[in-house]
Short mmCIF file of N, CA and C in Angstrom, two decimals:
data_model
loop_
_atom_site.label_atom_id
_atom_site.label_comp_id
_atom_site.label_asym_id
_atom_site.label_seq_id
_atom_site.Cartn_x
_atom_site.Cartn_y
_atom_site.Cartn_z
N MET A 157 -25.70 15.43 -38.80
CA MET A 157 -24.72 14.41 -38.53
C MET A 157 -24.69 14.01 -37.05
N GLU A 158 -24.74 12.82 -36.66
CA GLU A 158 -24.76 12.45 -35.22
C GLU A 158 -23.35 12.56 -34.65
N PRO A 159 -23.27 12.85 -33.33
CA PRO A 159 -21.95 13.06 -32.78
C PRO A 159 -21.23 11.71 -32.70
N GLY A 160 -20.01 11.72 -33.14
CA GLY A 160 -19.20 10.46 -33.09
C GLY A 160 -19.12 9.79 -34.46
N THR A 161 -20.02 10.12 -35.44
CA THR A 161 -19.93 9.54 -36.71
C THR A 161 -18.90 10.22 -37.57
N GLY A 162 -18.20 9.55 -38.29
CA GLY A 162 -17.20 10.14 -39.19
C GLY A 162 -15.91 10.40 -38.49
N THR A 163 -15.76 9.93 -37.23
CA THR A 163 -14.49 10.15 -36.48
C THR A 163 -13.80 8.84 -36.30
N ASN A 164 -12.51 8.96 -36.23
CA ASN A 164 -11.70 7.76 -36.07
C ASN A 164 -11.47 7.54 -34.62
N ARG A 165 -12.09 6.42 -34.01
CA ARG A 165 -11.89 6.15 -32.60
C ARG A 165 -11.38 4.64 -32.41
N THR A 166 -10.64 4.50 -31.43
CA THR A 166 -10.19 3.21 -31.00
C THR A 166 -10.46 3.06 -29.51
N THR A 167 -11.07 1.98 -29.17
CA THR A 167 -11.32 1.74 -27.71
C THR A 167 -10.16 0.84 -27.23
N LEU A 168 -9.76 1.20 -26.02
CA LEU A 168 -8.56 0.52 -25.44
C LEU A 168 -9.11 -0.59 -24.49
N THR A 169 -8.74 -1.79 -24.70
CA THR A 169 -9.27 -2.87 -23.90
C THR A 169 -8.15 -3.46 -22.97
N GLU A 170 -6.91 -3.36 -23.39
CA GLU A 170 -5.81 -3.96 -22.65
C GLU A 170 -4.43 -3.29 -22.85
N PHE A 171 -3.52 -3.37 -21.96
CA PHE A 171 -2.18 -2.86 -22.14
C PHE A 171 -1.29 -4.05 -22.37
N ILE A 172 -0.25 -3.84 -23.18
CA ILE A 172 0.75 -4.84 -23.31
C ILE A 172 1.94 -4.41 -22.40
N LEU A 173 2.35 -5.31 -21.48
CA LEU A 173 3.44 -5.02 -20.63
C LEU A 173 4.77 -5.37 -21.23
N LEU A 174 5.59 -4.41 -21.21
CA LEU A 174 7.01 -4.60 -21.77
C LEU A 174 7.96 -4.45 -20.63
N GLY A 175 9.02 -5.16 -20.75
CA GLY A 175 9.99 -4.68 -19.89
C GLY A 175 10.80 -5.52 -18.93
N LEU A 176 10.35 -6.05 -17.86
CA LEU A 176 11.25 -6.53 -16.82
C LEU A 176 12.33 -7.46 -17.39
N VAL A 177 11.84 -8.57 -18.01
CA VAL A 177 12.79 -9.51 -18.46
C VAL A 177 12.26 -10.04 -19.93
N GLU A 178 13.12 -10.40 -20.69
CA GLU A 178 12.80 -10.90 -21.99
C GLU A 178 12.94 -12.39 -22.10
N SER A 179 13.85 -12.97 -21.43
CA SER A 179 14.16 -14.44 -21.55
C SER A 179 13.28 -15.19 -20.52
N GLU A 180 12.96 -16.47 -20.82
CA GLU A 180 12.13 -17.25 -19.93
C GLU A 180 12.88 -17.64 -18.72
N LYS A 181 14.21 -17.86 -18.83
CA LYS A 181 15.04 -18.26 -17.64
C LYS A 181 15.09 -17.13 -16.63
N LEU A 182 15.13 -15.89 -17.09
CA LEU A 182 15.24 -14.84 -16.12
C LEU A 182 13.89 -14.54 -15.47
N GLN A 183 12.88 -14.93 -16.14
CA GLN A 183 11.55 -14.64 -15.55
C GLN A 183 11.38 -15.40 -14.22
N SER A 184 11.85 -16.62 -14.21
CA SER A 184 11.76 -17.39 -12.90
C SER A 184 12.64 -16.76 -11.81
N VAL A 185 13.82 -16.29 -12.12
CA VAL A 185 14.68 -15.63 -11.21
C VAL A 185 14.06 -14.36 -10.63
N VAL A 186 13.46 -13.53 -11.55
CA VAL A 186 12.77 -12.28 -11.19
C VAL A 186 11.56 -12.67 -10.28
N PHE A 187 10.85 -13.68 -10.61
CA PHE A 187 9.69 -14.11 -9.76
C PHE A 187 10.17 -14.43 -8.49
N VAL A 188 11.09 -15.28 -8.26
CA VAL A 188 11.63 -15.63 -6.93
C VAL A 188 12.16 -14.45 -6.25
N LEU A 189 12.82 -13.54 -6.83
CA LEU A 189 13.38 -12.33 -6.18
C LEU A 189 12.17 -11.48 -5.69
N PHE A 190 11.22 -11.18 -6.46
CA PHE A 190 10.06 -10.29 -6.03
C PHE A 190 9.24 -11.08 -4.99
N PHE A 191 9.04 -12.36 -5.16
CA PHE A 191 8.25 -13.18 -4.22
C PHE A 191 8.94 -13.06 -2.83
N PHE A 192 10.28 -13.24 -2.77
CA PHE A 192 11.01 -13.18 -1.49
C PHE A 192 10.93 -11.77 -0.94
N ALA A 193 11.06 -10.83 -1.69
CA ALA A 193 11.00 -9.40 -1.16
C ALA A 193 9.54 -9.13 -0.58
N TYR A 194 8.60 -9.69 -1.37
CA TYR A 194 7.17 -9.46 -0.88
C TYR A 194 6.95 -10.17 0.45
N MET A 195 7.37 -11.39 0.54
CA MET A 195 7.19 -12.17 1.75
C MET A 195 7.94 -11.56 3.03
N VAL A 196 9.09 -11.07 2.66
CA VAL A 196 9.89 -10.33 3.79
C VAL A 196 9.22 -9.12 4.23
N THR A 197 8.66 -8.35 3.36
CA THR A 197 7.97 -7.15 3.65
C THR A 197 6.73 -7.40 4.39
N VAL A 198 5.87 -8.39 3.90
CA VAL A 198 4.60 -8.70 4.58
C VAL A 198 4.96 -9.35 5.93
N GLY A 199 5.92 -10.22 6.01
CA GLY A 199 6.30 -10.84 7.29
C GLY A 199 6.71 -9.86 8.36
N GLY A 200 7.56 -8.93 7.91
CA GLY A 200 8.12 -7.88 8.72
C GLY A 200 6.94 -7.06 9.34
N ASN A 201 6.11 -6.59 8.46
CA ASN A 201 4.99 -5.69 8.87
C ASN A 201 4.04 -6.48 9.84
N LEU A 202 3.73 -7.71 9.42
CA LEU A 202 2.88 -8.51 10.39
C LEU A 202 3.50 -8.88 11.68
N SER A 203 4.79 -9.03 11.75
CA SER A 203 5.42 -9.22 13.04
C SER A 203 5.41 -7.88 13.83
N ILE A 204 5.58 -6.80 13.26
CA ILE A 204 5.49 -5.53 13.95
C ILE A 204 4.09 -5.41 14.58
N LEU A 205 3.09 -5.74 13.79
CA LEU A 205 1.68 -5.68 14.27
C LEU A 205 1.44 -6.68 15.34
N ALA A 206 1.93 -7.87 15.18
CA ALA A 206 1.76 -8.95 16.29
C ALA A 206 2.39 -8.43 17.57
N ALA A 207 3.68 -7.92 17.45
CA ALA A 207 4.35 -7.40 18.71
C ALA A 207 3.56 -6.31 19.36
N ILE A 208 3.00 -5.41 18.62
CA ILE A 208 2.19 -4.35 19.15
C ILE A 208 0.99 -4.85 19.86
N LEU A 209 0.28 -5.80 19.22
CA LEU A 209 -0.97 -6.35 19.81
C LEU A 209 -0.70 -7.20 20.98
N MET A 210 0.40 -7.93 21.02
CA MET A 210 0.62 -8.83 22.16
C MET A 210 1.20 -8.18 23.37
N GLU A 211 1.94 -7.18 23.27
CA GLU A 211 2.68 -6.57 24.38
C GLU A 211 1.94 -5.38 24.90
N PRO A 212 1.40 -5.42 26.16
CA PRO A 212 0.60 -4.28 26.68
C PRO A 212 1.40 -2.97 26.85
N LYS A 213 2.69 -3.11 27.06
CA LYS A 213 3.53 -1.89 27.18
C LYS A 213 3.56 -1.08 25.86
N LEU A 214 3.23 -1.76 24.77
CA LEU A 214 3.35 -1.09 23.47
C LEU A 214 1.92 -0.46 23.09
N HIS A 215 0.99 -0.38 24.03
CA HIS A 215 -0.36 0.12 23.65
C HIS A 215 -0.30 1.64 23.90
N THR A 216 0.57 2.36 23.26
CA THR A 216 0.69 3.78 23.35
C THR A 216 0.34 4.43 22.00
N PRO A 217 0.11 5.71 21.92
CA PRO A 217 -0.28 6.35 20.59
C PRO A 217 0.78 6.07 19.54
N MET A 218 2.05 6.22 19.88
CA MET A 218 3.05 5.99 18.83
C MET A 218 3.00 4.68 18.17
N TYR A 219 2.78 3.64 18.95
CA TYR A 219 2.70 2.24 18.48
C TYR A 219 1.31 1.94 17.87
N PHE A 220 0.28 2.75 18.26
CA PHE A 220 -1.00 2.67 17.59
C PHE A 220 -0.87 3.05 16.15
N PHE A 221 -0.16 4.18 15.93
CA PHE A 221 0.08 4.72 14.58
C PHE A 221 0.95 3.86 13.86
N LEU A 222 1.99 3.25 14.48
CA LEU A 222 2.93 2.35 13.78
C LEU A 222 2.25 1.05 13.33
N GLY A 223 1.33 0.53 14.10
CA GLY A 223 0.45 -0.64 13.84
C GLY A 223 -0.36 -0.33 12.60
N ASN A 224 -1.03 0.81 12.62
CA ASN A 224 -1.77 1.14 11.41
C ASN A 224 -0.99 1.37 10.20
N LEU A 225 0.26 1.88 10.31
CA LEU A 225 1.10 2.07 9.19
C LEU A 225 1.55 0.73 8.68
N SER A 226 1.77 -0.26 9.55
CA SER A 226 2.09 -1.61 9.09
C SER A 226 0.98 -2.23 8.30
N VAL A 227 -0.23 -2.10 8.84
CA VAL A 227 -1.45 -2.69 8.12
C VAL A 227 -1.56 -2.06 6.74
N LEU A 228 -1.39 -0.70 6.66
CA LEU A 228 -1.44 0.03 5.41
C LEU A 228 -0.46 -0.37 4.35
N ASP A 229 0.76 -0.59 4.94
CA ASP A 229 1.88 -1.07 4.09
C ASP A 229 1.59 -2.46 3.51
N VAL A 230 1.10 -3.35 4.27
CA VAL A 230 0.76 -4.69 3.81
C VAL A 230 -0.31 -4.53 2.68
N VAL A 231 -1.35 -3.82 2.90
CA VAL A 231 -2.46 -3.69 1.92
C VAL A 231 -1.92 -3.00 0.64
N CYS A 232 -1.05 -2.02 0.84
CA CYS A 232 -0.55 -1.34 -0.31
C CYS A 232 0.29 -2.15 -1.16
N ILE A 233 1.18 -2.97 -0.59
CA ILE A 233 2.09 -3.83 -1.40
C ILE A 233 1.21 -4.98 -1.93
N THR A 234 0.22 -5.42 -1.37
CA THR A 234 -0.61 -6.51 -1.83
C THR A 234 -1.48 -6.09 -3.04
N VAL A 235 -1.67 -4.86 -3.27
CA VAL A 235 -2.39 -4.42 -4.38
C VAL A 235 -1.60 -4.61 -5.69
N THR A 236 -0.23 -4.37 -5.57
CA THR A 236 0.53 -4.47 -6.75
C THR A 236 1.28 -5.67 -7.04
N VAL A 237 1.95 -6.26 -6.01
CA VAL A 237 2.85 -7.35 -6.21
C VAL A 237 2.20 -8.60 -6.57
N PRO A 238 1.27 -9.08 -5.96
CA PRO A 238 0.60 -10.46 -6.35
C PRO A 238 0.15 -10.49 -7.79
N PRO A 239 -0.53 -9.39 -8.30
CA PRO A 239 -0.84 -9.47 -9.67
C PRO A 239 0.32 -9.54 -10.61
N MET A 240 1.43 -8.82 -10.21
CA MET A 240 2.63 -8.90 -11.01
C MET A 240 3.23 -10.22 -10.99
N LEU A 241 3.27 -10.84 -9.81
CA LEU A 241 3.86 -12.25 -9.71
C LEU A 241 3.01 -13.17 -10.53
N HIS A 242 1.67 -13.00 -10.54
CA HIS A 242 0.82 -13.88 -11.30
C HIS A 242 1.13 -13.70 -12.86
N ARG A 243 1.33 -12.60 -13.26
CA ARG A 243 1.66 -12.40 -14.65
C ARG A 243 3.07 -12.91 -15.01
N LEU A 244 3.97 -12.85 -14.08
CA LEU A 244 5.29 -13.34 -14.35
C LEU A 244 5.27 -14.85 -14.46
N LEU A 245 4.48 -15.50 -13.60
CA LEU A 245 4.36 -16.92 -13.45
C LEU A 245 3.58 -17.52 -14.70
N SER A 246 2.58 -16.83 -15.12
CA SER A 246 1.72 -17.26 -16.23
C SER A 246 2.26 -16.79 -17.61
N HIS A 247 3.38 -16.07 -17.61
CA HIS A 247 3.92 -15.52 -18.88
C HIS A 247 2.87 -14.69 -19.66
N LYS A 248 1.97 -14.10 -18.93
CA LYS A 248 0.99 -13.22 -19.58
C LYS A 248 1.46 -11.81 -19.66
N ARG A 249 1.48 -11.26 -20.82
CA ARG A 249 2.16 -9.95 -21.04
C ARG A 249 1.15 -8.84 -21.20
N THR A 250 -0.17 -9.07 -20.86
CA THR A 250 -1.17 -8.05 -21.02
C THR A 250 -1.92 -7.88 -19.69
N ILE A 251 -2.48 -6.71 -19.50
CA ILE A 251 -3.36 -6.46 -18.42
C ILE A 251 -4.51 -5.64 -18.93
N SER A 252 -5.78 -6.07 -18.53
CA SER A 252 -6.95 -5.36 -19.03
C SER A 252 -6.95 -3.84 -18.55
N TYR A 253 -7.66 -3.04 -19.32
CA TYR A 253 -7.70 -1.65 -19.02
C TYR A 253 -8.29 -1.45 -17.62
N TYR A 254 -9.41 -2.12 -17.34
CA TYR A 254 -10.10 -1.94 -16.03
C TYR A 254 -9.28 -2.53 -14.85
N ALA A 255 -8.52 -3.60 -15.08
CA ALA A 255 -7.69 -4.07 -14.06
C ALA A 255 -6.47 -3.07 -13.70
N CYS A 256 -5.95 -2.50 -14.72
CA CYS A 256 -4.94 -1.50 -14.60
C CYS A 256 -5.47 -0.31 -13.87
N LEU A 257 -6.68 0.12 -14.31
CA LEU A 257 -7.27 1.29 -13.73
C LEU A 257 -7.63 1.07 -12.23
N SER A 258 -8.17 -0.04 -11.88
CA SER A 258 -8.47 -0.35 -10.50
C SER A 258 -7.23 -0.48 -9.65
N GLN A 259 -6.19 -1.10 -10.16
CA GLN A 259 -4.95 -1.24 -9.38
C GLN A 259 -4.33 0.12 -9.20
N LEU A 260 -4.33 0.99 -10.23
CA LEU A 260 -3.81 2.34 -10.09
C LEU A 260 -4.59 3.18 -9.01
N PHE A 261 -5.98 3.01 -9.07
CA PHE A 261 -6.76 3.72 -8.10
C PHE A 261 -6.46 3.32 -6.69
N PHE A 262 -6.45 1.98 -6.39
CA PHE A 262 -6.30 1.52 -5.10
C PHE A 262 -4.76 1.81 -4.51
N PHE A 263 -3.86 1.76 -5.50
CA PHE A 263 -2.51 2.15 -5.11
C PHE A 263 -2.42 3.55 -4.69
N HIS A 264 -2.95 4.50 -5.47
CA HIS A 264 -2.90 5.87 -5.13
C HIS A 264 -3.74 6.21 -3.96
N LEU A 265 -4.84 5.58 -3.81
CA LEU A 265 -5.66 5.81 -2.59
C LEU A 265 -4.90 5.40 -1.35
N LEU A 266 -4.22 4.27 -1.30
CA LEU A 266 -3.55 3.80 -0.11
C LEU A 266 -2.30 4.64 0.10
N ALA A 267 -1.65 5.10 -1.01
CA ALA A 267 -0.42 5.91 -0.90
C ALA A 267 -0.87 7.29 -0.28
N GLY A 268 -2.04 7.79 -0.68
CA GLY A 268 -2.51 8.97 -0.02
C GLY A 268 -2.84 8.85 1.42
N MET A 269 -3.47 7.73 1.76
CA MET A 269 -3.72 7.37 3.13
C MET A 269 -2.45 7.26 3.95
N ASP A 270 -1.40 6.72 3.31
CA ASP A 270 -0.11 6.68 3.97
C ASP A 270 0.46 8.03 4.31
N CYS A 271 0.29 8.98 3.39
CA CYS A 271 0.73 10.32 3.69
C CYS A 271 0.02 10.99 4.87
N PHE A 272 -1.28 10.76 4.95
CA PHE A 272 -2.16 11.30 5.99
C PHE A 272 -1.71 10.66 7.36
N LEU A 273 -1.47 9.33 7.30
CA LEU A 273 -1.05 8.66 8.51
C LEU A 273 0.29 9.15 8.99
N LEU A 274 1.21 9.35 8.07
CA LEU A 274 2.48 9.88 8.38
C LEU A 274 2.48 11.33 9.01
N THR A 275 1.55 12.08 8.48
CA THR A 275 1.24 13.38 9.04
C THR A 275 0.70 13.29 10.50
N ALA A 276 -0.14 12.43 10.69
CA ALA A 276 -0.74 12.21 12.09
C ALA A 276 0.44 11.75 13.01
N MET A 277 1.35 10.87 12.57
CA MET A 277 2.42 10.45 13.32
C MET A 277 3.36 11.58 13.65
N ALA A 278 3.57 12.45 12.76
CA ALA A 278 4.46 13.65 12.93
C ALA A 278 3.76 14.57 14.00
N TYR A 279 2.46 14.75 13.90
CA TYR A 279 1.76 15.55 14.87
C TYR A 279 1.85 14.96 16.21
N ASP A 280 1.76 13.63 16.34
CA ASP A 280 1.87 12.91 17.64
C ASP A 280 3.23 13.14 18.24
N ARG A 281 4.28 13.00 17.43
CA ARG A 281 5.60 13.27 17.94
C ARG A 281 5.84 14.64 18.34
N PHE A 282 5.27 15.65 17.54
CA PHE A 282 5.38 17.08 17.87
C PHE A 282 4.77 17.35 19.26
N LEU A 283 3.53 16.78 19.44
CA LEU A 283 2.98 16.96 20.80
C LEU A 283 3.77 16.32 21.90
N ALA A 284 4.27 15.14 21.69
CA ALA A 284 5.10 14.45 22.73
C ALA A 284 6.37 15.15 23.07
N ILE A 285 6.97 15.83 22.13
CA ILE A 285 8.26 16.45 22.32
C ILE A 285 8.14 17.94 22.75
N CYS A 286 7.23 18.74 22.10
CA CYS A 286 7.10 20.13 22.25
C CYS A 286 6.00 20.50 23.29
N ARG A 287 5.07 19.65 23.50
CA ARG A 287 3.94 19.91 24.47
C ARG A 287 3.80 18.70 25.45
N PRO A 288 4.75 18.31 26.15
CA PRO A 288 4.64 17.08 26.93
C PRO A 288 3.62 17.22 28.08
N LEU A 289 3.36 18.36 28.62
CA LEU A 289 2.44 18.50 29.73
C LEU A 289 1.05 18.27 29.32
N THR A 290 0.71 18.58 28.09
CA THR A 290 -0.72 18.51 27.56
C THR A 290 -0.85 17.33 26.69
N TYR A 291 0.19 16.55 26.44
CA TYR A 291 0.18 15.43 25.47
C TYR A 291 -0.98 14.43 25.70
N SER A 292 -1.07 14.01 26.95
CA SER A 292 -2.14 12.95 27.20
C SER A 292 -3.54 13.46 27.01
N ILE A 293 -3.76 14.75 27.14
CA ILE A 293 -5.08 15.33 26.92
C ILE A 293 -5.31 15.54 25.49
N ARG A 294 -4.30 16.04 24.75
CA ARG A 294 -4.45 16.27 23.29
C ARG A 294 -4.42 15.06 22.41
N MET A 295 -3.78 14.01 22.92
CA MET A 295 -3.66 12.76 22.06
C MET A 295 -4.37 11.64 22.82
N SER A 296 -5.65 11.81 23.04
CA SER A 296 -6.38 10.71 23.69
C SER A 296 -6.73 9.64 22.64
N GLN A 297 -7.28 8.52 23.06
CA GLN A 297 -7.60 7.45 22.14
C GLN A 297 -8.61 7.88 21.14
N GLU A 298 -9.55 8.81 21.58
CA GLU A 298 -10.49 9.31 20.61
C GLU A 298 -9.88 10.01 19.45
N VAL A 299 -8.94 10.90 19.91
CA VAL A 299 -8.18 11.77 18.86
C VAL A 299 -7.41 10.87 17.98
N GLN A 300 -6.73 9.84 18.51
CA GLN A 300 -6.00 8.87 17.71
C GLN A 300 -6.88 8.25 16.65
N ARG A 301 -8.02 7.82 17.07
CA ARG A 301 -8.95 7.16 16.07
C ARG A 301 -9.47 8.08 15.04
N VAL A 302 -9.70 9.29 15.45
CA VAL A 302 -10.06 10.35 14.41
C VAL A 302 -9.00 10.62 13.47
N LEU A 303 -7.78 10.72 13.99
CA LEU A 303 -6.67 10.98 13.04
C LEU A 303 -6.40 9.86 12.09
N VAL A 304 -6.60 8.63 12.46
CA VAL A 304 -6.46 7.47 11.67
C VAL A 304 -7.60 7.24 10.78
N GLY A 305 -8.81 7.68 11.24
CA GLY A 305 -9.96 7.53 10.42
C GLY A 305 -10.67 6.18 10.69
N VAL A 306 -10.45 5.55 11.77
CA VAL A 306 -11.10 4.30 12.14
C VAL A 306 -12.37 4.53 12.84
#
């Protein structure tokens, strides 16, 4: 007998999304709410990044890490919110298995990178507060880039 014959198998091709809103009228309200929250978040993070890049006084290790955190937050939110907004607008209640898997992969990858970056920021602040005399040597631009992974 060949492997797999005589067994009951079902292949999963898509997920049915249940949940946020049931009525058509509320879908547009939820869409506007999430779109506004997305735009405020992206706009805020991009303005932080622009301020850091434009002002030479902010070219310090703390703001280097903060700028990278802003970029990471923009990318992380862009992985999930625009596909959700598209599904809300098109009234599509399904997502393919591979689209869900890739979205989940990238979200978890970016969330893990976020944790590593926050750890690097904590180490930077530890050195600045507890080891101020050796801070500039221990937190050089090369060390910053290695910690961020750029």
